[in-house]
């Protein structure tokens, strides 16, 4: 990439946390059995269970998010069921139809700022059970939410508990996509911890790829009997890593000494600084997001000018004259990089 | 069913047009080869090609609508493509996920009164081709509309031509679900004929089940090369009828002497009479539909009272005090039945 | 078809038993609710339950065999399971991949004359549970057999009981494809009755299409809880007939006064006569089949000559000089037709 | 793992070649764009194209073999087609139904020592096009072979050219699974080079996971137009690695300075030594395999004794008294490890 360009397009531009690289190098020529049956996977599983305060949980490691979602959703649903999700959810929009490839419909509900409300889920489920001929429709078999959402917003503990309650009342599992979970955990206003997720959800994943791992996600299933023969389902989805230890070892490093709880902090610190500077410079934010993603409304002229110095993600056109772009910080963002970005952003409005 | 009850729940409550029954009886012990290779299928195909003014079209017979939609959509789409449809379309809501079972996403767009506009399809397709990373999204590979729609409304020739134009500009096929096509053809305000469909669409089906056949739908593909090996695709979907002649013979009867063009008229006549009476009695219609389906708003008290005499379809709750119900007439509805219904409807408002 | 040609290509060349045609005509303009909820389906279900001596069975009606097999297999299997079948089974060879379309592997075992042995199923299941890493393999989730088989052979009661025992020992359901079941029931050497099937199988279907119905198959599930939400699964497969009554009524006719038990007799009588004549004339049979299908080995010269008078199915090349053809009789075959066939067959060997 | 145990269970027990680890560490904090659009993927692609002498090839990187096979097969086949493979092929047996999950049948042919012959493929394809009703059967849409095979055997250039010729005559693509390709390339008796594969196949993959990479496989498609929209298909399969650079960088290292051509040599040297010792000690080999996998027949008593010192893969029971086990060497196997193994193997026969 060009020197001088500031890279804020996503939170998966760097490699891995140095501790992970150290552990990979250190164990490189050890011989271990395959498919997640090695001792590093076992050690990582133990640490994750402890962090979730959920001794009986099954832990499964995956390589990436779309793969994880497609496999878990397929594992949880019967062939004739679909998954409730926000219309902005990752599985609804950005997984190229991976859920449908598995034969399941995504039952999209309108959310707000990326979030579903317990009320809208409840209304949908009640309506489905109501009058009329519902057995010609796809049966809602689970609910999917993301924490943080694709828009960087957070479910509060109260909101999560309410959604969990609705799902349990209706007997369907709740699954949480935690691709950026570390950025929720590091966010001051977050009140949902790993033990809360383990208590309130039926399955969730702890994101590694965007949160300091070279790649990898850890699925937590508090009650392992929920998905029988999950190993074979993972294999069938092409999602079983031969050298499972590469995943286990990374999560063992991420969950040693509380690293995962801390690892998102630099991203949040940088994002907070950037948000303050944006407000000061008079930029509008598309909506308030407290985590590592910032959605800024730019005039087209500003967009053009900033694009010369700055790399961000195009999000959507707001109107003819304005565009929404996403700035993402990461675990590896330095204070200096944030300062450079702030300086760059200030110039069009100076 | 109870004597005295008036049946207007759907347009597939009766058997077949007497002429079809006569032909089935007459040919019953003839021996014919299977799978649509018999002479009745050939004769029906010829008649349909003539009625569509499309000599080169391939004609395929199916047993029912969901099966037809799932098979045609799967035949038209590549594995990574989805189908654009109104969020109220039959494939979006009432086929139990048959499209997703085939691995494809239904890309739902908001319509109006059951109809998609060429503008909204164009906007969706242009947006898909626009900025941002669209190759993580399901590629729109075709458009699906229904004529008449699930709400009994009609596309005008102008509207259909506009949609066809948008699809052709973007290089995707347009498919029309004609489950109730006879009721469009018999409707005075309809200006879309079979040759228009053959000219403007890439595939469409002529509904039999709801339009006088015992069962069956006839798919018309103006350019047969559009779906190579469609025979095997039909078999793979479990949609190939062994005694194909039973379908061919029915459509041969429906397309002899212009029967199909006339067969919907009793339904339209009855529906017009009922609509006039509803207006006179002061009932609100949920929206205006010119074909054989009538959507009436009832007070809950009226709903309860009418349910004792009358069988209709529950459609949706309008609010706490009102419910929308559907009254459907059919090719077999008699003037006397319509009069009885009108009398019954009048009593709560008398 | 050409006059003078004798048609023995398949057992689905004619329409329906006259009694079925009479009932269809008689009830044609009755109004009934859709999707199998009508009184004819209920009446047919009662009669089938009585014939099977299985009062609690669920009865579901389908249009054709491939559709039935694909839907039942998908209903019985988990997403990661496959179905054990003979490599000559209909689902293995002649359904265009309908089982795989549903995401499941057909686990083919070598049979003999179309039949699987309990021993080979047991060996496969035991091997799967044995040493080695089986969770990388498709788990066998059910067994499929046909009665009669695709080669016209029959499982004896003893054989069926042994297969049933093996399946139950291993906890997997046994499903029997009875596309031609009437020809088993009418065969003197058959000792497997409907109550035996209901007792020993977990699902089976009673063939209508090839056994006197216009079309249709009746699935019997002795324990209805075996496939939850089967209605929606049927709809999802595009296999739900809107006017379900057309199926119900046919099976009500087939199971009135023991018609189904008798209906195959003319086929068996004709086939026995033909087999005796073939032996007398010195034709080799590919293997012995006691039902309505006869597999004859013809010299190529005979094949050519007979093809002028006779329509049969090409089965396979035996060697460079010989071909196996199939002659199929049906419920509608008359004694005169059999005599004509015998005369025609005699001429090349006269 | 226990000290003192000798590990020969598989060729994916170690991490990565040291050069790969060095490059991963060196570039760790660089920022690169995602999904394979980074410069390391571009550099690796260039090197692979050069090694294959195929300037126009498309190169796509995947994480693992099952994922690669499932995605490429799905990309190459139409919905109604299946893939021809040896009944011992990886996709036939050990991918948990991943091909069927994508809706396709594996059309298994009997091979010999893991290999298909051009003659058997030709016969299958000709038979499919022959007499009889083939459009009720799954159409063969491609052929799959492995080099080396799952049994360590090799196709000669002559054999590969013959298979390629048959496929091209019939217009179907040929795909080669090269999970262990480095061990073919390092084998003295191999005469098939990368340019031969690029010339004779329509798609193949160069295995990384078992050949010195931490993980990863590189798919080569000589004519990129063969699979349109492959990027989206990869995403739909959950097979798109966010940090694609991790794959690109590994293959850039493997293809720098001819490393990939050399990397399998230690495995072949060790295997040759072990094979010689086995012969000397009087062990039977199940069949002759010239690459890094050795299949030894052990008496059950020997199996038990050796299991205490030695880790290998159970392969199959030969008979009541004998078992076949697999010994696999790898790029990381040292001469000392081979000597230890030889010593251990000698003791039961001493």
PDB file of C-alpha atoms in Angstrom, chain C residues 114-283:
ATOM      1  CA  UNK C 114     -32.367 -55.719  -6.781  1.00  0.00           C
ATOM      2  CA  UNK C 115     -32.489 -56.810  -3.142  1.00  0.00           C
ATOM      3  CA  UNK C 116     -30.385 -55.809  -0.167  1.00  0.00           C
ATOM      4  CA  UNK C 117     -29.660 -58.420   2.471  1.00  0.00           C
ATOM      5  CA  UNK C 118     -29.982 -57.763   6.177  1.00  0.00           C
ATOM      6  CA  UNK C 119     -26.438 -59.038   6.442  1.00  0.00           C
ATOM      7  CA  UNK C 120     -24.975 -56.431   4.129  1.00  0.00           C
ATOM      8  CA  UNK C 121     -26.857 -53.618   5.890  1.00  0.00           C
ATOM      9  CA  UNK C 122     -25.679 -54.919   9.241  1.00  0.00           C
ATOM     10  CA  UNK C 123     -22.087 -55.175   8.039  1.00  0.00           C
ATOM     11  CA  UNK C 124     -22.183 -51.612   6.712  1.00  0.00           C
ATOM     12  CA  UNK C 125     -23.611 -50.214   9.933  1.00  0.00           C
ATOM     13  CA  UNK C 126     -21.196 -52.171  12.103  1.00  0.00           C
ATOM     14  CA  UNK C 127     -18.250 -51.094   9.989  1.00  0.00           C
ATOM     15  CA  UNK C 128     -19.355 -47.491  10.292  1.00  0.00           C
ATOM     16  CA  UNK C 129     -19.395 -47.779  14.052  1.00  0.00           C
ATOM     17  CA  UNK C 130     -16.065 -49.569  14.069  1.00  0.00           C
ATOM     18  CA  UNK C 131     -12.480 -48.372  14.217  1.00  0.00           C
ATOM     19  CA  UNK C 132     -11.228 -45.368  12.332  1.00  0.00           C
ATOM     20  CA  UNK C 133     -12.420 -41.838  11.901  1.00  0.00           C
ATOM     21  CA  UNK C 134     -16.024 -42.209  10.786  1.00  0.00           C
ATOM     22  CA  UNK C 135     -17.099 -38.689  11.636  1.00  0.00           C
ATOM     23  CA  UNK C 136     -15.525 -37.565   8.352  1.00  0.00           C
ATOM     24  CA  UNK C 137     -17.993 -39.822   6.581  1.00  0.00           C
ATOM     25  CA  UNK C 138     -21.692 -39.532   5.885  1.00  0.00           C
ATOM     26  CA  UNK C 139     -23.604 -41.090   8.731  1.00  0.00           C
ATOM     27  CA  UNK C 140     -26.098 -43.746   7.614  1.00  0.00           C
ATOM     28  CA  UNK C 141     -29.427 -42.409   8.848  1.00  0.00           C
ATOM     29  CA  UNK C 142     -31.978 -44.761   7.298  1.00  0.00           C
ATOM     30  CA  UNK C 143     -32.375 -47.689   4.922  1.00  0.00           C
ATOM     31  CA  UNK C 144     -34.389 -47.728   1.706  1.00  0.00           C
ATOM     32  CA  UNK C 145     -35.658 -50.819  -0.041  1.00  0.00           C
ATOM     33  CA  UNK C 146     -38.332 -51.402  -2.705  1.00  0.00           C
ATOM     34  CA  UNK C 147     -41.106 -54.014  -2.620  1.00  0.00           C
ATOM     35  CA  UNK C 148     -41.257 -55.327  -5.302  1.00  0.00           C
ATOM     36  CA  UNK C 149     -37.797 -54.210  -6.301  1.00  0.00           C
ATOM     37  CA  UNK C 150     -36.929 -52.395  -9.513  1.00  0.00           C
ATOM     38  CA  UNK C 151     -36.223 -55.914 -10.869  1.00  0.00           C
ATOM     39  CA  UNK C 152     -39.589 -57.295  -9.933  1.00  0.00           C
ATOM     40  CA  UNK C 153     -38.207 -59.441  -7.123  1.00  0.00           C
ATOM     41  CA  UNK C 154     -39.749 -59.753  -3.679  1.00  0.00           C
ATOM     42  CA  UNK C 155     -38.511 -59.653  -0.113  1.00  0.00           C
ATOM     43  CA  UNK C 156     -39.952 -62.535   1.864  1.00  0.00           C
ATOM     44  CA  UNK C 157     -41.457 -61.801   5.242  1.00  0.00           C
ATOM     45  CA  UNK C 158     -38.448 -63.421   6.823  1.00  0.00           C
ATOM     46  CA  UNK C 159     -36.057 -61.238   4.862  1.00  0.00           C
ATOM     47  CA  UNK C 160     -38.029 -58.104   5.626  1.00  0.00           C
ATOM     48  CA  UNK C 161     -38.168 -58.949   9.321  1.00  0.00           C
ATOM     49  CA  UNK C 162     -34.415 -59.476   9.359  1.00  0.00           C
ATOM     50  CA  UNK C 163     -33.755 -56.104   7.708  1.00  0.00           C
ATOM     51  CA  UNK C 164     -36.187 -54.446  10.070  1.00  0.00           C
ATOM     52  CA  UNK C 165     -34.396 -56.046  13.011  1.00  0.00           C
ATOM     53  CA  UNK C 166     -31.015 -54.785  11.868  1.00  0.00           C
ATOM     54  CA  UNK C 167     -32.351 -51.251  11.407  1.00  0.00           C
ATOM     55  CA  UNK C 168     -33.993 -51.250  14.818  1.00  0.00           C
ATOM     56  CA  UNK C 169     -30.870 -52.621  16.459  1.00  0.00           C
ATOM     57  CA  UNK C 170     -28.976 -49.698  15.011  1.00  0.00           C
ATOM     58  CA  UNK C 171     -31.716 -47.171  15.668  1.00  0.00           C
ATOM     59  CA  UNK C 172     -32.302 -46.122  12.074  1.00  0.00           C
ATOM     60  CA  UNK C 173     -35.668 -46.073  10.282  1.00  0.00           C
ATOM     61  CA  UNK C 174     -36.531 -48.448   7.445  1.00  0.00           C
ATOM     62  CA  UNK C 175     -38.451 -47.056   4.485  1.00  0.00           C
ATOM     63  CA  UNK C 176     -40.064 -49.158   1.769  1.00  0.00           C
ATOM     64  CA  UNK C 177     -40.800 -47.855  -1.716  1.00  0.00           C
ATOM     65  CA  UNK C 178     -43.963 -49.576  -2.800  1.00  0.00           C
ATOM     66  CA  UNK C 179     -44.372 -48.029  -6.231  1.00  0.00           C
ATOM     67  CA  UNK C 180     -45.588 -51.413  -7.496  1.00  0.00           C
ATOM     68  CA  UNK C 181     -46.879 -52.769  -4.200  1.00  0.00           C
ATOM     69  CA  UNK C 182     -50.150 -54.019  -5.690  1.00  0.00           C
ATOM     70  CA  UNK C 183     -48.151 -56.429  -7.847  1.00  0.00           C
ATOM     71  CA  UNK C 184     -46.461 -57.829  -4.762  1.00  0.00           C
ATOM     72  CA  UNK C 185     -49.782 -58.201  -2.950  1.00  0.00           C
ATOM     73  CA  UNK C 186     -51.313 -60.038  -5.918  1.00  0.00           C
ATOM     74  CA  UNK C 187     -48.369 -62.392  -6.320  1.00  0.00           C
ATOM     75  CA  UNK C 188     -48.995 -65.935  -5.015  1.00  0.00           C
ATOM     76  CA  UNK C 189     -45.524 -66.332  -3.620  1.00  0.00           C
ATOM     77  CA  UNK C 190     -45.625 -63.058  -1.666  1.00  0.00           C
ATOM     78  CA  UNK C 191     -46.005 -63.437   2.097  1.00  0.00           C
ATOM     79  CA  UNK C 192     -45.654 -59.758   3.105  1.00  0.00           C
ATOM     80  CA  UNK C 193     -48.982 -58.025   3.725  1.00  0.00           C
ATOM     81  CA  UNK C 194     -49.768 -54.408   4.496  1.00  0.00           C
ATOM     82  CA  UNK C 195     -49.937 -55.077   8.250  1.00  0.00           C
ATOM     83  CA  UNK C 196     -46.451 -56.606   8.039  1.00  0.00           C
ATOM     84  CA  UNK C 197     -45.137 -53.467   6.369  1.00  0.00           C
ATOM     85  CA  UNK C 198     -46.801 -51.302   8.999  1.00  0.00           C
ATOM     86  CA  UNK C 199     -45.301 -53.434  11.747  1.00  0.00           C
ATOM     87  CA  UNK C 200     -41.777 -53.799  10.336  1.00  0.00           C
ATOM     88  CA  UNK C 201     -41.183 -50.463   8.599  1.00  0.00           C
ATOM     89  CA  UNK C 202     -41.034 -46.912   9.841  1.00  0.00           C
ATOM     90  CA  UNK C 203     -42.441 -45.492   6.634  1.00  0.00           C
ATOM     91  CA  UNK C 204     -43.591 -46.956   3.351  1.00  0.00           C
ATOM     92  CA  UNK C 205     -45.630 -45.924   0.419  1.00  0.00           C
ATOM     93  CA  UNK C 206     -48.484 -47.668  -1.324  1.00  0.00           C
ATOM     94  CA  UNK C 207     -48.104 -47.060  -5.037  1.00  0.00           C
ATOM     95  CA  UNK C 208     -51.037 -45.719  -6.975  1.00  0.00           C
ATOM     96  CA  UNK C 209     -49.573 -44.416 -10.257  1.00  0.00           C
ATOM     97  CA  UNK C 210     -48.488 -47.854 -11.442  1.00  0.00           C
ATOM     98  CA  UNK C 211     -51.298 -49.706  -9.697  1.00  0.00           C
ATOM     99  CA  UNK C 212     -54.581 -48.410 -11.035  1.00  0.00           C
ATOM    100  CA  UNK C 213     -54.691 -44.762  -9.973  1.00  0.00           C
ATOM    101  CA  UNK C 214     -54.537 -41.901 -12.459  1.00  0.00           C
ATOM    102  CA  UNK C 215     -51.582 -40.863 -10.328  1.00  0.00           C
ATOM    103  CA  UNK C 216     -50.724 -40.796  -6.649  1.00  0.00           C
ATOM    104  CA  UNK C 217     -48.915 -42.554  -3.839  1.00  0.00           C
ATOM    105  CA  UNK C 218     -49.973 -42.965  -0.214  1.00  0.00           C
ATOM    106  CA  UNK C 219     -47.286 -42.685   2.456  1.00  0.00           C
ATOM    107  CA  UNK C 220     -47.918 -44.595   5.659  1.00  0.00           C
ATOM    108  CA  UNK C 221     -46.043 -43.560   8.791  1.00  0.00           C
ATOM    109  CA  UNK C 222     -47.000 -45.939  11.576  1.00  0.00           C
ATOM    110  CA  UNK C 223     -45.678 -43.561  14.245  1.00  0.00           C
ATOM    111  CA  UNK C 224     -46.623 -40.049  13.113  1.00  0.00           C
ATOM    112  CA  UNK C 225     -44.208 -38.405  15.538  1.00  0.00           C
ATOM    113  CA  UNK C 226     -41.373 -39.765  13.432  1.00  0.00           C
ATOM    114  CA  UNK C 227     -41.433 -36.731  11.111  1.00  0.00           C
ATOM    115  CA  UNK C 228     -42.520 -33.545  12.869  1.00  0.00           C
ATOM    116  CA  UNK C 229     -43.913 -30.769  10.658  1.00  0.00           C
ATOM    117  CA  UNK C 230     -44.115 -33.116   7.698  1.00  0.00           C
ATOM    118  CA  UNK C 231     -46.835 -30.952   6.161  1.00  0.00           C
ATOM    119  CA  UNK C 232     -44.443 -28.014   5.834  1.00  0.00           C
ATOM    120  CA  UNK C 233     -41.680 -30.293   4.535  1.00  0.00           C
ATOM    121  CA  UNK C 234     -44.078 -31.527   1.843  1.00  0.00           C
ATOM    122  CA  UNK C 235     -44.937 -27.955   0.894  1.00  0.00           C
ATOM    123  CA  UNK C 236     -41.253 -26.975   0.859  1.00  0.00           C
ATOM    124  CA  UNK C 237     -40.609 -29.808  -1.596  1.00  0.00           C
ATOM    125  CA  UNK C 238     -43.352 -28.500  -3.898  1.00  0.00           C
ATOM    126  CA  UNK C 239     -45.155 -31.763  -3.246  1.00  0.00           C
ATOM    127  CA  UNK C 240     -48.394 -30.516  -1.708  1.00  0.00           C
ATOM    128  CA  UNK C 241     -51.332 -30.900  -4.074  1.00  0.00           C
ATOM    129  CA  UNK C 242     -53.762 -27.977  -3.763  1.00  0.00           C
ATOM    130  CA  UNK C 243     -56.767 -30.142  -4.540  1.00  0.00           C
ATOM    131  CA  UNK C 244     -55.689 -32.916  -2.214  1.00  0.00           C
ATOM    132  CA  UNK C 245     -59.098 -34.484  -2.600  1.00  0.00           C
ATOM    133  CA  UNK C 246     -58.135 -35.767  -6.035  1.00  0.00           C
ATOM    134  CA  UNK C 247     -55.599 -38.003  -4.313  1.00  0.00           C
ATOM    135  CA  UNK C 248     -57.804 -38.861  -1.358  1.00  0.00           C
ATOM    136  CA  UNK C 249     -60.667 -39.859  -3.571  1.00  0.00           C
ATOM    137  CA  UNK C 250     -58.522 -42.176  -5.668  1.00  0.00           C
ATOM    138  CA  UNK C 251     -57.176 -43.996  -2.653  1.00  0.00           C
ATOM    139  CA  UNK C 252     -60.632 -44.128  -1.137  1.00  0.00           C
ATOM    140  CA  UNK C 253     -61.702 -45.946  -4.277  1.00  0.00           C
ATOM    141  CA  UNK C 254     -58.616 -48.188  -4.297  1.00  0.00           C
ATOM    142  CA  UNK C 255     -59.201 -49.236  -0.695  1.00  0.00           C
ATOM    143  CA  UNK C 256     -62.956 -49.718  -0.924  1.00  0.00           C
ATOM    144  CA  UNK C 257     -64.029 -53.366  -1.014  1.00  0.00           C
ATOM    145  CA  UNK C 258     -60.470 -54.620  -1.105  1.00  0.00           C
ATOM    146  CA  UNK C 259     -59.840 -53.330  -4.631  1.00  0.00           C
ATOM    147  CA  UNK C 260     -56.136 -52.676  -4.038  1.00  0.00           C
ATOM    148  CA  UNK C 261     -55.549 -56.279  -2.958  1.00  0.00           C
ATOM    149  CA  UNK C 262     -57.115 -57.526  -6.189  1.00  0.00           C
ATOM    150  CA  UNK C 263     -56.044 -54.894  -8.672  1.00  0.00           C
ATOM    151  CA  UNK C 264     -52.657 -56.409  -9.509  1.00  0.00           C
ATOM    152  CA  UNK C 265     -54.011 -59.861 -10.298  1.00  0.00           C
ATOM    153  CA  UNK C 266     -54.532 -59.397 -14.071  1.00  0.00           C
ATOM    154  CA  UNK C 267     -50.924 -58.249 -14.337  1.00  0.00           C
ATOM    155  CA  UNK C 268     -49.609 -61.267 -12.480  1.00  0.00           C
ATOM    156  CA  UNK C 269     -51.806 -63.665 -14.425  1.00  0.00           C
ATOM    157  CA  UNK C 270     -50.634 -62.198 -17.719  1.00  0.00           C
ATOM    158  CA  UNK C 271     -46.993 -62.181 -16.610  1.00  0.00           C
ATOM    159  CA  UNK C 272     -47.164 -65.806 -15.501  1.00  0.00           C
ATOM    160  CA  UNK C 273     -48.598 -66.815 -18.838  1.00  0.00           C
ATOM    161  CA  UNK C 274     -45.919 -64.864 -20.682  1.00  0.00           C
ATOM    162  CA  UNK C 275     -43.134 -66.340 -18.547  1.00  0.00           C
ATOM    163  CA  UNK C 276     -44.383 -69.862 -19.254  1.00  0.00           C
ATOM    164  CA  UNK C 277     -44.479 -69.123 -22.969  1.00  0.00           C
ATOM    165  CA  UNK C 278     -40.991 -67.603 -22.902  1.00  0.00           C
ATOM    166  CA  UNK C 279     -39.602 -70.708 -21.240  1.00  0.00           C
ATOM    167  CA  UNK C 280     -41.356 -72.927 -23.685  1.00  0.00           C
ATOM    168  CA  UNK C 281     -39.984 -70.912 -26.611  1.00  0.00           C
ATOM    169  CA  UNK C 282     -36.512 -71.141 -25.131  1.00  0.00           C
ATOM    170  CA  UNK C 283     -35.915 -67.523 -24.195  1.00  0.00           C
TER     171      UNK C 283
END
